[in-house]
């Protein structure tokens, strides 16, 4: 799909976000391992979250859609069924990595695959520690790439220091640890998103957390209803649109603002954004608020170190914000961006430079000089939902028309993105 975007004189509106993708995956996967029945509301509507549901159904889980954005799931008490066919995780790294940790502890054989993008993403990081736990797990290219073949069985505990701060890897091992014969200790270099830990504790798992070290013991989980907060990673596009546009006022409702996810708020405030959090509350163990943004004069800053895992999915849209900020923005320590749905460092530099930006790639980030007046151009999404949406916001701010090829990939996390963009007045 080819999508055109033209500038708006004014941005004014009120947006409710789709359910958080990370929390939705976990609500479905953890409840499928629990005993009892759970109702999950505001479940993420994107393709990635649907991939998780399809895989769980193939593993014998009964899932019923009980309202437009609500589903009921009957837990298996860790007794899944051998899938009759290959499990397809689509574009979703979270589905593949978390489910690998689950099926490694089940007494049957599974094969996990995905689309061409997912089949090029590194899986050695989960294969190696799962093998150490005793799972028979193999992948293409000497156990580094999907498809993964997993012959599950009885797992041993593990004491493991993660080589990278990755919530997907951490969660994979926590889930495998639930069905091991003894405790597992998982150490993270820097804290990444902690939704799995929060939900495991609420569901009664034996999990202790000391700093960045987690100790999990074999546990039964009790099903838990979840009301999924709005996805801050989807909200980030409107937050940035609201702060960089010269005449804007946007209210983004019901945003998940968990400390381990809200780096984009901290970074934009440091850049000078007029950003207010209203109506702060806690729902189902996750902090939620409404975010109000207005036109702001941004300044370039350095984005590096421990904040990186807290903004990892928002760096493409922060690269757009940096094009409108005064001075230099330096993004460092973000080499993980090269192995997301596409190489996001490359894609953002290439496409924003096409629009008149001044971005240079480095091995682990970007150097961005601003402010620049962007002009419309013909761009590519590189098949990556976050690249497509970031370019759409750049296009909203550019002179003339921007055309984005491969724009349909926004459905991976935000099927109503183009509709919401259209609704923003002006
Ligand atoms: C996610 C973790 C992050 C993030 C991804 C979702 C999760 O990946 O980029 O979009 O839900 O656990 P890594 O854990 O690979 O950094």
Short mmCIF file of C-alpha atoms and ligand atoms in Angstrom, two decimals:
data_model
loop_
_atom_site.label_atom_id
_atom_site.label_comp_id
_atom_site.label_asym_id
_atom_site.label_seq_id
_atom_site.Cartn_x
_atom_site.Cartn_y
_atom_site.Cartn_z
CA UNK A 1 0.00 0.00 0.00
CA UNK A 2 1.19 3.49 -0.89
CA UNK A 3 0.12 6.24 1.50
CA UNK A 4 0.36 9.99 0.92
CA UNK A 5 0.78 12.45 3.81
CA UNK A 6 0.41 16.21 3.53
CA UNK A 7 1.16 18.90 6.09
CA UNK A 8 -1.54 20.27 8.43
CA UNK A 9 -1.92 23.88 9.43
CA UNK A 10 -3.06 22.87 12.88
CA UNK A 11 -3.09 19.71 15.01
CA UNK A 12 -5.92 19.48 17.46
CA UNK A 13 -7.42 16.38 18.92
CA UNK A 14 -7.96 13.68 21.40
CA UNK A 15 -6.71 10.15 20.81
CA UNK A 16 -7.31 6.81 22.52
CA UNK A 17 -4.53 4.35 21.85
CA UNK A 18 -4.63 0.65 21.01
CA UNK A 19 -3.78 -1.72 23.88
CA UNK A 20 -0.10 -2.08 24.72
CA UNK A 21 1.51 -4.70 22.51
CA UNK A 22 4.03 -5.99 25.08
CA UNK A 23 1.43 -6.28 27.85
CA UNK A 24 -1.11 -7.93 25.52
CA UNK A 25 1.35 -10.69 24.50
CA UNK A 26 2.11 -11.35 28.15
CA UNK A 27 -1.51 -11.27 29.30
CA UNK A 28 -2.35 -13.98 26.75
CA UNK A 29 0.76 -16.13 27.19
CA UNK A 30 0.92 -16.04 30.99
CA UNK A 31 -2.80 -16.68 31.38
CA UNK A 32 -2.55 -19.64 28.99
CA UNK A 33 -0.08 -21.19 31.47
CA UNK A 34 -2.26 -20.44 34.49
CA UNK A 35 -5.17 -22.31 36.03
CA UNK A 36 -8.58 -20.66 35.74
CA UNK A 37 -10.15 -18.30 33.22
CA UNK A 38 -9.13 -14.72 32.46
CA UNK A 39 -10.84 -11.83 30.72
CA UNK A 40 -8.42 -9.60 28.83
CA UNK A 41 -9.78 -6.17 27.87
CA UNK A 42 -8.30 -3.68 25.38
CA UNK A 43 -6.15 -6.47 23.93
CA UNK A 44 -3.72 -5.09 21.31
CA UNK A 45 -5.50 -5.17 17.91
CA UNK A 46 -2.33 -5.40 15.80
CA UNK A 47 -1.13 -8.35 13.74
CA UNK A 48 1.64 -9.16 16.25
CA UNK A 49 -0.80 -9.72 19.10
CA UNK A 50 -3.05 -11.77 16.81
CA UNK A 51 -0.04 -13.96 15.93
CA UNK A 52 0.32 -14.76 19.62
CA UNK A 53 -3.36 -15.73 19.89
CA UNK A 54 -3.14 -17.96 16.81
CA UNK A 55 -0.06 -19.75 18.20
CA UNK A 56 -1.73 -20.24 21.59
CA UNK A 57 -4.85 -21.65 19.90
CA UNK A 58 -2.59 -24.13 18.04
CA UNK A 59 -1.17 -25.12 21.44
CA UNK A 60 -4.68 -26.07 22.56
CA UNK A 61 -5.74 -22.88 24.35
CA UNK A 62 -9.40 -21.95 24.19
CA UNK A 63 -9.76 -18.27 23.36
CA UNK A 64 -13.12 -16.59 22.75
CA UNK A 65 -13.69 -13.03 21.61
CA UNK A 66 -16.36 -11.79 24.02
CA UNK A 67 -16.54 -8.13 22.85
CA UNK A 68 -14.88 -5.93 20.23
CA UNK A 69 -11.67 -5.54 22.24
CA UNK A 70 -12.17 -8.22 24.86
CA UNK A 71 -11.32 -11.89 24.98
CA UNK A 72 -11.72 -14.74 27.42
CA UNK A 73 -8.97 -17.29 27.72
CA UNK A 74 -9.07 -20.62 29.56
CA UNK A 75 -5.71 -21.44 31.13
CA UNK A 76 -4.07 -24.86 30.71
CA UNK A 77 -2.22 -25.00 34.04
CA UNK A 78 0.95 -25.52 31.99
CA UNK A 79 -0.49 -28.44 30.08
CA UNK A 80 -0.32 -27.35 26.45
CA UNK A 81 -0.96 -29.63 23.46
CA UNK A 82 1.52 -30.53 20.75
CA UNK A 83 0.73 -28.28 17.78
CA UNK A 84 -0.32 -30.15 14.66
CA UNK A 85 1.52 -27.69 12.45
CA UNK A 86 4.31 -25.13 12.48
CA UNK A 87 3.66 -22.15 14.81
CA UNK A 88 3.78 -18.92 12.81
CA UNK A 89 4.83 -15.83 14.82
CA UNK A 90 4.44 -13.57 11.76
CA UNK A 91 6.46 -10.39 12.25
CA UNK A 92 6.54 -10.70 16.03
CA UNK A 93 9.85 -11.20 17.84
CA UNK A 94 8.06 -11.15 21.20
CA UNK A 95 5.77 -14.02 20.14
CA UNK A 96 8.67 -16.15 18.98
CA UNK A 97 11.02 -15.50 21.89
CA UNK A 98 8.45 -15.79 24.68
CA UNK A 99 6.78 -18.87 23.21
CA UNK A 100 10.18 -20.55 22.77
CA UNK A 101 10.63 -20.25 26.55
CA UNK A 102 7.17 -21.75 27.07
CA UNK A 103 7.37 -24.73 24.71
CA UNK A 104 10.93 -25.58 25.83
CA UNK A 105 9.34 -26.80 29.07
CA UNK A 106 6.58 -28.86 27.39
CA UNK A 107 6.91 -32.58 26.62
CA UNK A 108 6.45 -32.27 22.86
CA UNK A 109 7.94 -31.01 19.64
CA UNK A 110 7.23 -27.54 18.19
CA UNK A 111 8.54 -25.58 15.24
CA UNK A 112 8.43 -21.78 15.39
CA UNK A 113 8.72 -19.69 12.26
CA UNK A 114 7.84 -16.20 11.07
CA UNK A 115 7.84 -13.82 8.12
CA UNK A 116 11.08 -13.01 6.21
CA UNK A 117 11.93 -10.15 8.63
CA UNK A 118 11.54 -12.35 11.73
CA UNK A 119 13.43 -15.19 10.05
CA UNK A 120 16.44 -12.87 9.76
CA UNK A 121 16.46 -11.84 13.45
CA UNK A 122 18.95 -13.28 15.96
CA UNK A 123 17.73 -16.25 17.99
CA UNK A 124 21.12 -17.46 19.25
CA UNK A 125 20.49 -15.29 22.31
CA UNK A 126 17.58 -17.54 23.37
CA UNK A 127 18.83 -20.83 21.90
CA UNK A 128 22.06 -20.85 23.88
CA UNK A 129 20.62 -20.42 27.41
CA UNK A 130 17.64 -22.71 26.65
CA UNK A 131 20.10 -25.41 25.55
CA UNK A 132 21.95 -24.89 28.83
CA UNK A 133 18.65 -25.52 30.64
CA UNK A 134 18.47 -28.85 28.85
CA UNK A 135 16.10 -28.08 25.97
CA UNK A 136 16.80 -29.62 22.58
CA UNK A 137 16.48 -26.51 20.44
CA UNK A 138 17.96 -25.81 17.04
CA UNK A 139 17.77 -23.09 14.44
CA UNK A 140 18.94 -22.36 10.94
CA UNK A 141 22.51 -21.09 10.33
CA UNK A 142 24.12 -23.03 13.18
CA UNK A 143 21.46 -22.31 15.73
CA UNK A 144 21.20 -18.57 15.18
CA UNK A 145 18.10 -17.98 13.01
CA UNK A 146 14.47 -19.14 12.78
CA UNK A 147 12.74 -21.43 12.09
CA UNK A 148 13.37 -22.97 15.52
CA UNK A 149 12.82 -26.64 16.21
CA UNK A 150 12.19 -27.28 19.90
CA UNK A 151 11.89 -30.67 21.54
CA UNK A 152 10.72 -29.65 24.98
CA UNK A 153 11.18 -31.57 28.17
CA UNK A 154 12.26 -31.31 31.75
CA UNK A 155 14.44 -28.25 32.23
CA UNK A 156 17.14 -27.51 34.78
CA UNK A 157 17.54 -24.19 36.56
CA UNK A 158 20.03 -21.70 35.18
CA UNK A 159 22.24 -18.90 36.49
CA UNK A 160 22.61 -16.54 33.56
CA UNK A 161 23.83 -13.02 32.86
CA UNK A 162 22.05 -11.61 29.80
CA UNK A 163 24.57 -10.33 27.21
CA UNK A 164 22.15 -7.51 26.27
CA UNK A 165 19.30 -5.80 28.13
CA UNK A 166 16.40 -7.50 26.37
CA UNK A 167 12.92 -7.99 27.80
CA UNK A 168 12.20 -10.66 25.21
CA UNK A 169 15.22 -12.72 26.27
CA UNK A 170 14.61 -12.09 29.96
CA UNK A 171 10.94 -13.11 29.61
CA UNK A 172 11.82 -16.22 27.57
CA UNK A 173 14.07 -17.42 30.40
CA UNK A 174 11.63 -16.47 33.17
CA UNK A 175 8.92 -18.50 31.42
CA UNK A 176 11.28 -21.47 30.92
CA UNK A 177 12.28 -21.12 34.59
CA UNK A 178 8.65 -21.61 35.64
CA UNK A 179 8.76 -25.22 34.49
CA UNK A 180 12.34 -26.05 35.53
CA UNK A 181 13.11 -28.47 38.34
CA UNK A 182 14.93 -25.87 40.42
CA UNK A 183 15.32 -22.11 40.71
CA UNK A 184 16.85 -19.95 37.97
CA UNK A 185 18.76 -16.70 38.45
CA UNK A 186 18.67 -14.16 35.62
CA UNK A 187 20.88 -11.09 35.69
CA UNK A 188 20.29 -8.13 33.40
CA UNK A 189 22.98 -5.52 32.61
CA UNK A 190 20.43 -2.64 32.52
CA UNK A 191 16.76 -2.86 33.31
CA UNK A 192 14.47 -3.45 30.36
CA UNK A 193 10.64 -3.43 30.41
CA UNK A 194 9.37 -5.36 33.44
CA UNK A 195 5.80 -6.30 32.42
CA UNK A 196 6.50 -10.04 32.68
CA UNK A 197 7.83 -9.73 36.22
CA UNK A 198 4.87 -7.59 37.35
CA UNK A 199 2.33 -9.98 35.90
CA UNK A 200 4.08 -13.11 37.21
CA UNK A 201 4.04 -11.68 40.73
CA UNK A 202 0.33 -10.80 40.51
CA UNK A 203 -0.37 -14.34 39.25
CA UNK A 204 1.39 -15.85 42.25
CA UNK A 205 4.74 -16.97 40.79
CA UNK A 206 7.67 -17.45 43.11
CA UNK A 207 9.80 -14.58 41.81
CA UNK A 208 12.13 -12.28 43.72
CA UNK A 209 13.79 -9.22 42.26
CA UNK A 210 16.86 -7.60 43.72
CA UNK A 211 18.16 -4.71 41.60
CA UNK A 212 18.56 -6.20 38.11
CA UNK A 213 18.72 -9.82 39.35
CA UNK A 214 15.66 -12.04 39.22
CA UNK A 215 15.24 -15.41 40.89
CA UNK A 216 12.35 -17.54 39.66
CA UNK A 217 11.31 -20.94 41.01
CA UNK A 218 8.97 -23.50 39.47
CA UNK A 219 5.49 -22.14 40.08
CA UNK A 220 1.83 -22.56 39.29
CA UNK A 221 0.12 -19.41 38.06
CA UNK A 222 -3.41 -18.28 38.84
CA UNK A 223 -5.34 -16.71 35.94
CA UNK A 224 -5.76 -12.97 36.24
CA UNK A 225 -8.05 -10.56 34.40
CA UNK A 226 -6.06 -7.82 32.65
CA UNK A 227 -7.17 -4.40 31.42
CA UNK A 228 -4.39 -3.54 28.97
CA UNK A 229 -3.30 0.13 29.07
CA UNK A 230 -2.83 2.14 25.86
CA UNK A 231 0.49 1.57 24.13
CA UNK A 232 3.01 4.35 24.82
CA UNK A 233 5.02 3.14 21.81
CA UNK A 234 2.00 3.98 19.62
CA UNK A 235 1.31 7.16 21.61
CA UNK A 236 4.88 8.35 20.99
CA UNK A 237 3.98 9.23 17.37
CA UNK A 238 1.28 11.66 18.52
CA UNK A 239 3.41 12.96 21.40
CA UNK A 240 6.18 13.90 18.98
CA UNK A 241 3.70 15.27 16.40
CA UNK A 242 2.23 17.47 19.14
CA UNK A 243 5.53 18.87 20.33
CA UNK A 244 7.18 19.52 16.95
CA UNK A 245 4.16 20.99 15.17
CA UNK A 246 4.05 24.80 15.53
CA UNK A 247 0.30 24.97 16.23
CA UNK A 248 -0.86 21.95 18.14
CA UNK A 249 -2.76 20.71 21.15
CA UNK A 250 -3.15 16.97 21.57
CA UNK A 251 -4.54 14.88 24.39
CA UNK A 252 -3.52 11.23 24.33
CA UNK A 253 -5.67 9.22 26.71
CA UNK A 254 -4.99 6.12 28.76
CA UNK A 255 -1.25 5.76 28.12
CA UNK A 256 0.81 3.13 29.95
CA UNK A 257 3.57 5.05 31.73
CA UNK A 258 5.43 2.25 33.51
CA UNK A 259 8.93 3.57 34.46
CA UNK A 260 10.64 0.99 32.25
CA UNK A 261 8.69 2.18 29.19
CA UNK A 262 8.33 5.93 29.57
CA UNK A 263 11.84 6.94 28.48
CA UNK A 264 10.31 8.84 25.55
CA UNK A 265 8.60 11.20 28.02
CA UNK A 266 11.83 11.77 29.96
CA UNK A 267 13.88 12.35 26.80
CA UNK A 268 11.37 14.77 25.24
CA UNK A 269 11.09 16.72 28.48
CA UNK A 270 14.87 16.98 28.56
CA UNK A 271 14.69 18.32 24.98
CA UNK A 272 12.25 21.00 26.18
CA UNK A 273 8.85 19.49 25.37
CA UNK A 274 5.65 20.96 26.83
CA UNK A 275 4.29 17.66 28.03
CA UNK A 276 1.95 17.12 30.97
CA UNK A 277 0.76 13.87 32.50
CA UNK A 278 -2.75 14.09 33.91
CA UNK A 279 -5.04 11.75 35.75
CA UNK A 280 -2.24 9.39 36.88
CA UNK A 281 -3.48 6.06 38.21
CA UNK A 282 -2.52 2.40 38.58
CA UNK A 283 -4.54 -0.27 36.77
CA UNK A 284 -3.75 -3.97 37.04
CA UNK A 285 -0.25 -3.34 38.34
CA UNK A 286 0.69 -0.83 35.60
CA UNK A 287 0.84 2.98 35.84
CA UNK A 288 -1.46 4.82 33.42
CA UNK A 289 -2.06 8.50 32.63
CA UNK A 290 -3.33 10.93 29.99
CA UNK A 291 -0.68 12.93 28.17
CA UNK A 292 -1.26 16.49 27.00
CA UNK A 293 1.24 18.05 24.59
CA UNK A 294 1.50 21.42 22.90
CA UNK A 295 3.92 23.05 20.42
CA UNK A 296 7.43 23.24 21.88
CA UNK A 297 10.91 24.52 21.01
CA UNK A 298 13.14 21.46 21.24
CA UNK A 299 16.89 21.37 21.73
CA UNK A 300 19.24 18.57 20.70
CA UNK A 301 20.60 16.30 23.46
CA UNK A 302 22.58 13.09 23.86
CA UNK A 303 20.43 9.94 24.24
CA UNK A 304 22.60 7.10 25.53
CA UNK A 305 23.28 4.71 28.42
CA UNK A 306 20.61 3.23 30.70
CA UNK A 307 17.73 5.17 29.08
CA UNK A 308 18.21 3.26 25.81
CA UNK A 309 16.21 0.11 26.75
CA UNK A 310 13.47 2.47 28.02
CA UNK A 311 13.16 4.19 24.60
CA UNK A 312 14.30 1.42 22.29
CA UNK A 313 11.08 1.32 20.24
CA UNK A 314 10.70 5.12 20.27
CA UNK A 315 14.14 5.96 18.81
CA UNK A 316 12.83 6.14 15.20
CA UNK A 317 10.25 8.79 16.14
CA UNK A 318 12.79 10.55 18.39
CA UNK A 319 15.03 10.77 15.30
CA UNK A 320 12.17 12.68 13.65
CA UNK A 321 11.86 14.96 16.70
CA UNK A 322 15.62 15.61 16.53
CA UNK A 323 15.31 16.92 12.95
CA UNK A 324 13.20 19.79 14.39
CA UNK A 325 15.36 20.38 17.48
CA UNK A 326 17.96 23.12 17.65
CA UNK A 327 21.53 21.76 17.61
CA UNK A 328 22.93 18.27 17.61
CA UNK A 329 21.19 15.14 18.90
CA UNK A 330 23.43 12.16 19.49
CA UNK A 331 21.92 8.67 19.83
CA UNK A 332 24.44 6.12 21.15
CA UNK A 333 24.47 2.61 22.68
CA UNK A 334 21.56 1.62 20.44
CA UNK A 335 23.13 -1.10 18.23
CA UNK A 336 20.06 -3.27 19.01
CA UNK A 337 18.13 -0.99 16.64
CA UNK A 338 19.98 -2.62 13.75
CA UNK A 339 18.34 -5.98 14.48
CA UNK A 340 14.71 -4.93 14.93
CA UNK A 341 12.02 -5.51 12.27
CA UNK A 342 14.52 -3.79 9.95
CA UNK A 343 17.83 -1.99 10.53
CA UNK A 344 16.16 1.10 12.02
CA UNK A 345 19.37 3.16 12.15
CA UNK A 346 19.90 2.72 8.42
CA UNK A 347 16.23 3.10 7.49
CA UNK A 348 15.70 6.33 9.46
CA UNK A 349 18.95 7.94 8.21
CA UNK A 350 18.19 7.03 4.60
CA UNK A 351 14.55 8.13 4.57
CA UNK A 352 14.84 11.32 6.65
CA UNK A 353 17.88 12.42 4.59
CA UNK A 354 15.71 11.96 1.47
CA UNK A 355 13.33 14.51 3.07
CA UNK A 356 16.11 17.05 3.69
CA UNK A 357 17.22 15.91 7.17
CA UNK A 358 20.84 15.87 8.27
CA UNK A 359 21.45 12.43 9.81
CA UNK A 360 24.64 10.41 9.94
CA UNK A 361 24.74 6.78 10.92
CA UNK A 362 27.19 5.50 13.50
CA UNK A 363 27.74 1.85 14.44
CA UNK A 364 25.38 2.14 17.43
CA UNK A 365 23.23 5.18 16.70
CA UNK A 366 22.76 8.44 14.83
CA UNK A 367 24.06 11.98 14.78
CA UNK A 368 21.26 14.38 13.84
CA UNK A 369 21.67 18.09 13.18
CA UNK A 370 18.69 20.41 13.39
CA UNK A 371 16.54 22.25 12.97
CA UNK A 372 15.80 21.40 9.35
CA UNK A 373 12.89 22.19 7.10
CA UNK A 374 11.87 18.82 5.72
CA UNK A 375 10.33 18.49 2.27
CA UNK A 376 7.99 15.80 1.02
CA UNK A 377 9.62 12.84 -0.73
CA UNK A 378 8.89 9.31 -1.90
CA UNK A 379 9.93 7.07 1.00
CA UNK A 380 9.91 3.42 1.98
CA UNK A 381 8.69 1.86 5.23
CA UNK A 382 11.31 -0.89 4.81
CA UNK A 383 8.40 -3.15 5.87
CA UNK A 384 8.72 -1.83 9.43
CA UNK A 385 5.64 -0.46 11.22
CA UNK A 386 7.54 2.02 13.38
CA UNK A 387 9.54 3.36 10.43
CA UNK A 388 6.29 3.87 8.47
CA UNK A 389 4.60 5.76 11.31
CA UNK A 390 7.70 7.86 12.04
CA UNK A 391 7.88 8.91 8.37
CA UNK A 392 4.17 9.77 8.45
CA UNK A 393 4.79 12.22 11.32
CA UNK A 394 7.80 13.65 9.44
CA UNK A 395 5.50 14.04 6.42
CA UNK A 396 2.96 15.91 8.52
CA UNK A 397 5.66 18.48 9.21
CA UNK A 398 7.24 18.61 5.74
CA UNK A 399 6.46 20.91 2.84
CA UNK A 400 4.56 19.23 -0.02
CA UNK A 401 3.49 15.61 -0.18
CA UNK A 402 5.31 12.62 1.30
CA UNK A 403 4.52 9.22 -0.18
CA UNK A 404 5.27 6.15 1.89
CA UNK A 405 5.59 2.82 0.09
CA UNK A 406 4.76 -0.30 2.09
CA UNK A 407 2.53 1.66 4.47
CA UNK A 408 0.29 -1.35 5.24
CA UNK A 409 2.81 -2.60 7.81
CA UNK A 410 1.39 -0.15 10.39
CA UNK A 411 -1.20 -2.92 11.01
CA UNK A 412 1.50 -4.85 12.89
CA UNK A 413 0.96 -2.66 15.96
CA UNK A 414 -1.57 0.06 15.09
CA UNK A 415 -4.25 -0.87 12.52
CA UNK A 416 -6.11 2.44 12.96
CA UNK A 417 -3.02 4.64 12.64
CA UNK A 418 -3.97 6.24 9.31
CA UNK A 419 -7.54 6.78 10.47
CA UNK A 420 -6.32 8.49 13.65
CA UNK A 421 -3.89 10.62 11.63
CA UNK A 422 -6.80 11.73 9.44
CA UNK A 423 -8.87 12.67 12.52
CA UNK A 424 -6.37 15.17 13.87
CA UNK A 425 -8.06 18.22 12.39
CA UNK A 426 -6.24 21.11 10.78
C1 LIG B 1 9.66 -6.16 23.62
C2 LIG B 1 10.97 -5.94 23.93
C3 LIG B 1 11.87 -5.16 23.09
C4 LIG B 1 11.09 -4.28 22.12
C5 LIG B 1 10.00 -5.05 21.42
C6 LIG B 1 9.02 -5.57 22.44
C7 LIG B 1 8.86 -7.00 24.53
O1 LIG B 1 12.69 -6.04 22.35
O2 LIG B 1 11.97 -3.73 21.16
O3 LIG B 1 9.31 -4.22 20.52
O4 LIG B 1 7.62 -6.99 24.45
O5 LIG B 1 9.46 -7.69 25.36
P1 LIG B 1 14.07 -6.63 22.96
O6 LIG B 1 13.72 -7.34 24.20
O7 LIG B 1 14.59 -7.55 21.91
O8 LIG B 1 14.94 -5.44 23.18
#
